[in-house]
């Protein structure tokens, strides 16, 4: 991985859903010599010092890690945590819908999107399809890259004066996309999904319609991400929240994995599904995934409960999720002494009400690592009169007891169908994570708190 903005944009364009994020990540890990583990089998005798491994759950959450050649049981786990999902429109289990000669696809809002940005976009479908072949069932990924759907706006001429003043929409009735026109047929098309949709899927997968047994599909924008600005200093793309940190975390881990001779700990990347809807799932940050990752790796070297507790106390989690850059047109929304700018470094996020997990100890450690790595960092605190979002950080910190800092690359238009970041922040964020993987152990051993 080059760690460049163009490489990030290509990664995102190939990853329209969490399933594709995991698929792309697996390819890159395998190319770098990482070995696949199976959660259903024992890892005893497989995971060893100097090794590189990964596994995934549900095909939408992935755990990758290296074991330093100087690792001994009880030593530190250095974890970067991110999430694979973004606010999207998802196809309902019964999606067949038609109205006034239009064939539509019934969709459900996933997460807290800026849904008005989905109107008048060239949309397509991606996700997974369960296919039967010779009595066996497989999950096949699909990415229909050509424009298939559109959620059209109502023209201004049919709006009242009040409606023109403020754009309002009903999520149930106004966000249903058009996929085709209804054609006259002798056979009534009244299945769960329209024959038009099923035929498109079957053609793409090169299977028969009858082989399709189930599906989990997401609407996504067909327009690729771009760099822009007078000096090409910005990049805009779908799903920067939070595929950007899946990418930067992976870039850092792959770089770190090339030399594990002096590493005394376990360096880990965990990219969770379902952050945008609260993380409470079998593969979300609210699940046992994080604690099991630590305990199962440690268990390949020592199975005592006492050593697990010591390991957790010696370990550290970076909760990496995008931050809010100061907006030139809405600058009053930021606290005056905490106004992160794009291309000025990774943002450390603090909230004393524990919407972010950063405290004096964890904040110091990441600031010191940034200093040693030669990269800038910024600070963010939400205004007292403004609600504060949250991340996987407080969830994992409370469930596992691991020290945690919240940080992220600053962005504009968070949760829009297209978000914006600064190009320089990609490289400095990767460098910060690389310094974390290589330098946390020594720094932590020099601290007496």
Coordinates of C-alpha atoms in Angstrom, one line a residue:
X1 CA 0.0 0.0 0.0
X2 CA 1.4 3.4 -1.0
X3 CA -0.5 5.4 1.7
X4 CA -1.4 8.0 -0.9
X5 CA -4.7 9.8 -1.3
X6 CA -5.2 8.1 -4.7
X7 CA -4.6 4.7 -3.2
X8 CA -7.1 5.5 -0.4
X9 CA -9.7 6.5 -3.0
X10 CA -9.1 3.3 -5.0
X11 CA -9.5 1.3 -1.8
X12 CA -12.8 3.0 -1.0
X13 CA -14.1 2.7 -4.6
X14 CA -13.5 -1.1 -4.4
X15 CA -15.3 -1.3 -1.0
X16 CA -18.9 -0.2 -1.3
X17 CA -20.0 -2.3 1.7
X18 CA -18.4 -3.7 4.9
X19 CA -18.2 -7.1 3.1
X20 CA -16.0 -5.5 0.4
X21 CA -13.9 -3.7 3.0
X22 CA -13.0 -7.0 4.5
X23 CA -12.5 -8.7 1.1
X24 CA -10.1 -5.9 0.1
X25 CA -8.3 -6.1 3.4
X26 CA -7.9 -9.8 3.2
X27 CA -6.3 -9.6 -0.3
X28 CA -3.7 -7.1 1.0
X29 CA -3.0 -9.0 4.1
X30 CA -2.5 -12.3 2.2
X31 CA -0.2 -10.5 -0.2
X32 CA 1.9 -9.4 2.8
X33 CA 2.2 -13.0 4.1
X34 CA -0.5 -12.9 6.8
X35 CA -2.1 -16.3 7.6
X36 CA -5.8 -16.8 7.9
X37 CA -7.2 -18.2 11.2
X38 CA -10.6 -19.8 11.8
X39 CA -12.5 -18.7 14.9
X40 CA -14.2 -22.1 15.1
X41 CA -10.8 -24.0 15.5
X42 CA -8.1 -24.0 18.1
X43 CA -5.1 -21.7 17.4
X44 CA -2.8 -23.5 19.7
X45 CA 0.5 -24.3 18.0
X46 CA -0.4 -22.0 15.1
X47 CA 0.0 -18.5 16.5
X48 CA 3.7 -18.0 17.3
X49 CA 6.2 -15.1 18.0
X50 CA 7.2 -13.5 14.7
X51 CA 3.9 -14.5 13.0
X52 CA 1.3 -12.5 11.1
X53 CA -2.4 -13.5 11.2
X54 CA -6.0 -12.4 10.5
X55 CA -9.5 -13.6 10.8
X56 CA -13.0 -12.2 10.2
X57 CA -16.5 -12.5 11.6
X58 CA -19.6 -12.4 9.4
X59 CA -17.4 -11.2 6.5
X60 CA -17.9 -7.6 7.8
X61 CA -15.6 -7.4 10.8
X62 CA -11.9 -8.2 10.6
X63 CA -9.0 -8.7 13.1
X64 CA -5.4 -8.6 11.9
X65 CA -2.3 -8.8 14.0
X66 CA 1.4 -9.4 14.2
X67 CA 3.3 -11.0 17.1
X68 CA 6.7 -9.5 17.8
X69 CA 9.7 -11.8 17.8
X70 CA 10.5 -10.6 21.4
X71 CA 6.9 -11.0 22.6
X72 CA 6.4 -12.7 25.9
X73 CA 3.1 -13.4 27.6
X74 CA 1.8 -10.4 29.5
X75 CA 3.3 -7.9 27.2
X76 CA 1.4 -5.1 25.5
X77 CA -1.3 -5.3 22.8
X78 CA -1.2 -2.2 20.6
X79 CA -4.6 -1.9 19.0
X80 CA -6.0 0.4 16.3
X81 CA -9.8 0.2 16.2
X82 CA -12.0 1.5 13.3
X83 CA -15.3 0.6 11.7
X84 CA -16.3 -0.7 8.3
X85 CA -19.9 0.6 8.1
X86 CA -21.3 4.0 7.0
X87 CA -24.8 5.5 6.9
X88 CA -26.5 4.0 3.9
X89 CA -29.9 3.0 2.4
X90 CA -30.4 -0.8 2.7
X91 CA -32.8 -3.0 0.7
X92 CA -35.7 -4.3 2.8
X93 CA -36.5 -8.0 3.0
X94 CA -39.6 -7.4 0.9
X95 CA -38.4 -4.7 -1.5
X96 CA -40.9 -5.2 -4.4
X97 CA -42.6 -1.9 -4.8
X98 CA -44.3 -0.1 -7.6
X99 CA -46.3 3.2 -8.0
X100 CA -47.8 5.0 -11.0
X101 CA -45.9 3.0 -13.6
X102 CA -42.5 3.2 -11.8
X103 CA -40.8 0.1 -10.4
X104 CA -39.0 0.9 -7.1
X105 CA -36.9 -0.8 -4.5
X106 CA -38.1 -0.4 -0.9
X107 CA -35.2 0.7 1.3
X108 CA -34.5 1.3 5.0
X109 CA -32.3 4.0 6.5
X110 CA -29.2 2.6 8.2
X111 CA -27.5 4.9 10.7
X112 CA -27.8 8.7 10.8
X113 CA -27.2 9.8 7.3
X114 CA -27.6 13.3 5.8
X115 CA -30.3 11.8 3.6
X116 CA -31.0 14.9 1.6
X117 CA -27.6 14.3 -0.1
X118 CA -28.9 11.0 -1.5
X119 CA -31.4 12.8 -3.8
X120 CA -30.5 13.0 -7.5
X121 CA -27.4 10.8 -7.3
X122 CA -26.5 8.0 -9.7
X123 CA -26.9 5.0 -7.3
X124 CA -26.2 1.3 -7.6
X125 CA -26.4 -1.8 -5.5
X126 CA -23.7 -3.8 -3.7
X127 CA -23.6 -6.3 -0.9
X128 CA -23.9 -10.1 -0.6
X129 CA -26.1 -12.7 -2.0
X130 CA -26.7 -16.3 -0.7
X131 CA -26.5 -18.7 -3.6
X132 CA -27.3 -22.4 -3.8
X133 CA -25.4 -24.7 -6.0
X134 CA -25.6 -28.5 -6.0
X135 CA -27.2 -28.5 -2.5
X136 CA -24.4 -26.2 -1.1
X137 CA -24.8 -22.6 -0.1
X138 CA -22.3 -19.8 -0.5
X139 CA -22.1 -16.1 0.1
X140 CA -21.2 -14.2 -3.0
X141 CA -20.3 -10.5 -3.0
X142 CA -21.7 -8.2 -5.7
X143 CA -20.9 -4.7 -6.8
X144 CA -23.1 -3.5 -9.6
X145 CA -20.9 -0.5 -10.7
X146 CA -23.3 1.0 -13.3
X147 CA -26.0 3.5 -12.3
X148 CA -29.2 1.5 -11.6
X149 CA -31.3 3.7 -9.2
X150 CA -32.2 7.3 -8.4
X151 CA -34.1 9.1 -5.7
X152 CA -35.5 12.1 -7.6
X153 CA -36.2 15.5 -6.1
X154 CA -39.6 17.2 -6.5
X155 CA -39.3 20.0 -9.1
X156 CA -39.5 23.5 -7.7
X157 CA -42.6 24.3 -9.8
X158 CA -44.7 21.8 -7.8
X159 CA -43.6 23.1 -4.4
X160 CA -45.4 25.7 -2.3
X161 CA -43.7 28.8 -1.2
X162 CA -43.2 27.3 2.3
X163 CA -41.7 24.1 0.8
X164 CA -39.2 26.1 -1.2
X165 CA -38.0 27.8 2.0
X166 CA -36.7 24.6 3.6
X167 CA -36.2 21.2 2.1
X168 CA -38.2 18.6 4.0
X169 CA -38.7 15.0 3.3
X170 CA -40.2 11.9 4.8
X171 CA -37.7 9.0 5.1
X172 CA -40.4 6.4 4.6
X173 CA -42.0 7.8 1.5
X174 CA -39.6 10.2 -0.2
X175 CA -36.4 8.1 -0.1
X176 CA -37.7 5.1 -2.2
X177 CA -35.6 4.9 -5.4
X178 CA -36.7 4.2 -8.9
X179 CA -35.1 1.3 -10.7
X180 CA -37.3 0.8 -13.8
X181 CA -40.7 1.3 -15.4
X182 CA -43.4 -1.3 -14.9
X183 CA -44.0 -3.4 -18.0
X184 CA -47.3 -5.1 -18.8
X185 CA -47.0 -8.8 -18.3
X186 CA -49.4 -11.8 -18.1
X187 CA -47.5 -13.0 -15.0
X188 CA -48.0 -11.0 -11.8
X189 CA -44.7 -9.9 -10.3
X190 CA -45.5 -10.2 -6.6
X191 CA -42.5 -11.9 -5.0
X192 CA -40.4 -10.5 -2.2
X193 CA -38.1 -8.8 -4.7
X194 CA -39.0 -7.8 -8.2
X195 CA -38.1 -10.0 -11.1
X196 CA -36.2 -7.0 -12.6
X197 CA -33.9 -6.8 -9.5
X198 CA -33.4 -10.6 -9.3
X199 CA -32.6 -10.9 -13.0
X200 CA -30.0 -8.1 -12.6
X201 CA -28.4 -10.0 -9.7
X202 CA -28.5 -13.3 -11.4
X203 CA -26.9 -11.9 -14.6
X204 CA -24.1 -10.2 -12.6
X205 CA -23.4 -13.4 -10.6
X206 CA -23.8 -15.7 -13.6
X207 CA -26.4 -17.9 -11.8
X208 CA -30.0 -18.7 -12.3
X209 CA -32.6 -16.6 -10.5
X210 CA -33.8 -19.7 -8.7
X211 CA -30.3 -20.1 -7.2
X212 CA -30.6 -16.9 -5.2
X213 CA -31.8 -17.7 -1.7
X214 CA -31.3 -14.5 0.2
X215 CA -29.6 -11.2 0.0
X216 CA -28.2 -8.2 1.9
X217 CA -27.9 -5.2 -0.4
X218 CA -26.9 -1.6 0.1
X219 CA -27.4 1.4 -2.2
X220 CA -24.2 3.3 -3.0
X221 CA -23.0 6.2 -5.1
X222 CA -21.3 5.2 -8.4
X223 CA -19.2 8.4 -8.6
X224 CA -15.6 7.6 -7.6
X225 CA -13.8 9.8 -5.1
X226 CA -11.5 12.6 -6.3
X227 CA -8.8 15.0 -5.2
X228 CA -9.7 18.6 -5.7
X229 CA -8.7 22.2 -4.9
X230 CA -6.3 24.7 -6.4
X231 CA -3.4 22.5 -5.2
X232 CA -5.3 19.2 -5.1
X233 CA -5.1 19.5 -1.3
X234 CA -8.6 18.0 -0.6
X235 CA -10.2 14.7 -1.4
X236 CA -13.9 13.8 -1.5
X237 CA -15.5 10.4 -1.5
X238 CA -18.3 8.3 -0.2
X239 CA -17.6 6.4 3.1
X240 CA -14.6 8.3 4.3
X241 CA -16.3 7.8 7.7
X242 CA -14.8 5.4 8.5
X243 CA -13.0 3.5 5.7
X244 CA -10.3 6.2 5.8
X245 CA -9.1 4.8 9.1
X246 CA -9.6 1.1 8.0
X247 CA -7.1 2.1 5.3
X248 CA -4.6 4.1 7.4
X249 CA -4.6 1.5 10.1
X250 CA -4.0 -1.3 7.6
X251 CA -1.3 0.7 5.9
X252 CA 0.5 1.2 9.2
X253 CA 0.1 -2.5 10.2
X254 CA 1.4 -3.8 6.9
X255 CA 4.4 -1.5 7.1
X256 CA 5.1 -2.5 10.7
X257 CA 4.8 -6.2 9.8
X258 CA 7.9 -6.1 7.6
X259 CA 10.3 -6.0 10.6
X260 CA 9.2 -7.6 13.9
X261 CA 12.7 -8.4 15.3
X262 CA 12.6 -5.8 18.1
X263 CA 8.8 -5.9 18.7
X264 CA 8.0 -7.0 22.3
X265 CA 4.2 -6.9 21.8
X266 CA 1.2 -7.7 19.6
X267 CA 0.3 -5.1 17.0
X268 CA -3.4 -5.4 16.0
X269 CA -6.0 -3.8 13.8
X270 CA -9.7 -4.4 14.4
X271 CA -12.3 -3.0 12.0
X272 CA -15.8 -3.5 13.4
X273 CA -19.2 -3.5 11.7
X274 CA -22.3 -1.7 13.0
X275 CA -20.7 1.3 14.7
X276 CA -23.2 3.6 13.0
X277 CA -26.1 1.9 14.7
X278 CA -24.6 1.5 18.2
X279 CA -22.2 -1.4 17.9
X280 CA -24.6 -3.9 19.6
X281 CA -24.2 -7.0 17.4
X282 CA -22.3 -10.2 17.2
X283 CA -19.6 -8.4 15.2
X284 CA -19.9 -4.9 16.6
X285 CA -17.6 -3.2 19.1
X286 CA -20.2 -4.0 21.8
X287 CA -19.6 -7.8 21.2
X288 CA -16.9 -10.0 22.8
X289 CA -14.7 -9.6 19.6
X290 CA -12.1 -7.3 21.2
X291 CA -11.7 -9.2 24.4
X292 CA -11.7 -12.5 22.7
X293 CA -9.0 -11.3 20.3
X294 CA -6.7 -10.5 23.2
X295 CA -7.5 -13.6 25.2
X296 CA -7.2 -16.0 22.3
X297 CA -3.9 -14.7 21.1
X298 CA -2.5 -14.6 24.6
X299 CA -3.9 -18.1 25.2
X300 CA -1.6 -19.5 22.5
X301 CA 1.2 -18.7 24.9
X302 CA -0.3 -18.7 28.4
X303 CA -3.9 -19.6 29.5
X304 CA -3.9 -18.1 33.0
X305 CA -6.6 -15.6 33.9
X306 CA -4.1 -13.6 35.9
X307 CA -1.9 -13.0 32.9
X308 CA -4.9 -11.9 30.8
X309 CA -5.7 -9.2 33.4
X310 CA -2.1 -8.1 33.4
X311 CA -2.0 -8.0 29.6
X312 CA -5.1 -5.8 29.4
X313 CA -3.6 -3.4 31.9
X314 CA -0.4 -3.2 29.7
X315 CA -2.3 -2.7 26.5
X316 CA -3.7 0.4 24.6
X317 CA -6.4 1.1 22.1
X318 CA -6.5 3.9 19.6
X319 CA -10.2 4.4 18.7
X320 CA -9.8 5.9 15.2
X321 CA -12.9 7.7 13.7
X322 CA -13.2 10.8 11.7
X323 CA -13.4 14.2 13.5
X324 CA -15.1 17.5 12.7
X325 CA -13.1 20.1 10.9
X326 CA -13.9 23.8 11.3
X327 CA -16.5 24.8 8.7
X328 CA -15.9 28.2 7.2
X329 CA -19.7 28.8 6.7
X330 CA -20.7 27.5 10.1
X331 CA -17.7 28.4 12.3
X332 CA -20.0 29.2 15.2
X333 CA -20.6 25.5 15.7
X334 CA -17.1 24.9 17.0
X335 CA -15.8 25.8 20.4
X336 CA -13.5 28.8 19.9
X337 CA -10.3 27.2 21.3
X338 CA -10.8 23.8 19.6
X339 CA -11.2 24.4 15.9
X340 CA -9.4 21.6 14.0
X341 CA -8.4 22.4 10.4
X342 CA -7.9 20.0 7.5
X343 CA -4.3 19.2 6.5
X344 CA -3.1 20.2 10.0
X345 CA -2.8 16.7 11.6
X346 CA -4.8 14.1 13.4
X347 CA -7.4 15.4 15.9
X348 CA -7.4 14.1 19.5
X349 CA -11.0 14.1 20.7
X350 CA -11.9 14.7 24.4
X351 CA -15.2 14.7 26.2
X352 CA -15.3 14.6 30.0
X353 CA -18.7 13.1 29.9
X354 CA -17.1 10.0 28.3
X355 CA -18.6 10.3 24.8
X356 CA -14.9 10.0 23.9
X357 CA -12.5 7.8 26.0
X358 CA -9.5 10.2 26.0
X359 CA -8.1 11.1 29.5
X360 CA -4.9 12.7 30.8
X361 CA -2.9 9.4 30.5
X362 CA -4.0 8.3 27.1
X363 CA -4.0 11.8 25.7
X364 CA -0.4 12.3 26.8
X365 CA 0.7 9.0 25.3
X366 CA -0.6 9.8 21.9
X367 CA 0.7 13.4 22.0
X368 CA 4.1 12.1 22.9
X369 CA 4.1 9.4 20.2
X370 CA 3.1 12.2 17.7
X371 CA 6.0 14.3 18.9
X372 CA 8.4 11.3 18.5
X373 CA 7.0 10.5 15.1
X374 CA 7.3 14.1 13.9
X375 CA 3.6 14.5 13.0
X376 CA 1.2 17.3 14.1
X377 CA -1.9 16.7 16.2
X378 CA -4.9 18.9 17.0
X379 CA -7.5 19.1 19.8
X380 CA -11.3 18.9 19.7
X381 CA -13.9 19.5 22.4
X382 CA -17.6 19.9 21.5
X383 CA -19.4 23.1 22.6
X384 CA -21.3 22.9 25.9
X385 CA -24.5 23.8 24.0
X386 CA -24.1 21.2 21.3
X387 CA -24.6 17.4 21.5
X388 CA -21.6 15.2 21.2
X389 CA -21.3 12.1 19.0
X390 CA -19.5 9.0 20.3
X391 CA -17.3 6.1 19.0
X392 CA -16.3 2.6 19.7
X393 CA -13.8 4.0 22.2
X394 CA -16.0 4.3 25.3
X395 CA -17.7 1.0 24.4
X396 CA -14.6 -1.1 24.3
X397 CA -12.9 0.8 27.2
X398 CA -15.9 -0.1 29.5
X399 CA -16.2 -3.7 28.3
X400 CA -12.6 -4.6 28.2
X401 CA -10.9 -2.2 30.6
X402 CA -8.2 -1.3 28.1
X403 CA -6.7 2.2 28.1
X404 CA -8.2 4.1 25.2
X405 CA -7.7 7.4 23.3
X406 CA -10.2 8.7 20.7
X407 CA -8.8 10.5 17.6
X408 CA -9.3 10.9 13.9
X409 CA -8.7 12.8 10.7
X410 CA -10.8 15.9 10.4
X411 CA -13.5 16.1 7.8
X412 CA -16.3 18.1 6.4
X413 CA -19.8 16.9 5.5
X414 CA -19.7 13.9 7.9
X415 CA -22.4 11.4 7.1
X416 CA -23.1 13.0 3.7
X417 CA -23.1 10.7 0.7
X418 CA -19.8 12.4 -0.2
X419 CA -17.4 13.6 2.6
X420 CA -14.2 15.6 2.5
X421 CA -10.7 15.3 4.0
X422 CA -7.3 16.9 3.6
X423 CA -4.8 14.9 1.6
X424 CA -1.9 15.6 3.9
X425 CA -3.7 14.2 6.9
X426 CA -3.7 10.7 5.3
X427 CA 0.1 10.4 5.4
X428 CA 0.5 12.0 8.9
X429 CA -2.2 9.7 10.3
X430 CA -0.4 6.6 8.9
X431 CA 2.8 7.8 10.4
X432 CA 1.2 8.3 13.8
X433 CA -0.1 4.7 13.7
X434 CA 3.3 3.4 12.6
X435 CA 4.9 5.2 15.5
X436 CA 2.3 3.7 17.8
X437 CA 3.0 0.2 16.7
X438 CA 6.8 0.6 16.9
X439 CA 7.1 2.9 19.9
X440 CA 4.3 2.4 22.4
X441 CA 6.0 -0.3 24.4
X442 CA 9.1 1.7 25.1
X443 CA 7.1 4.8 25.9
X444 CA 4.7 3.0 28.2
X445 CA 7.6 1.4 30.2
X446 CA 9.1 4.8 30.8
X447 CA 5.9 6.0 32.4
X448 CA 5.2 5.5 36.2
X449 CA 1.5 6.1 36.0

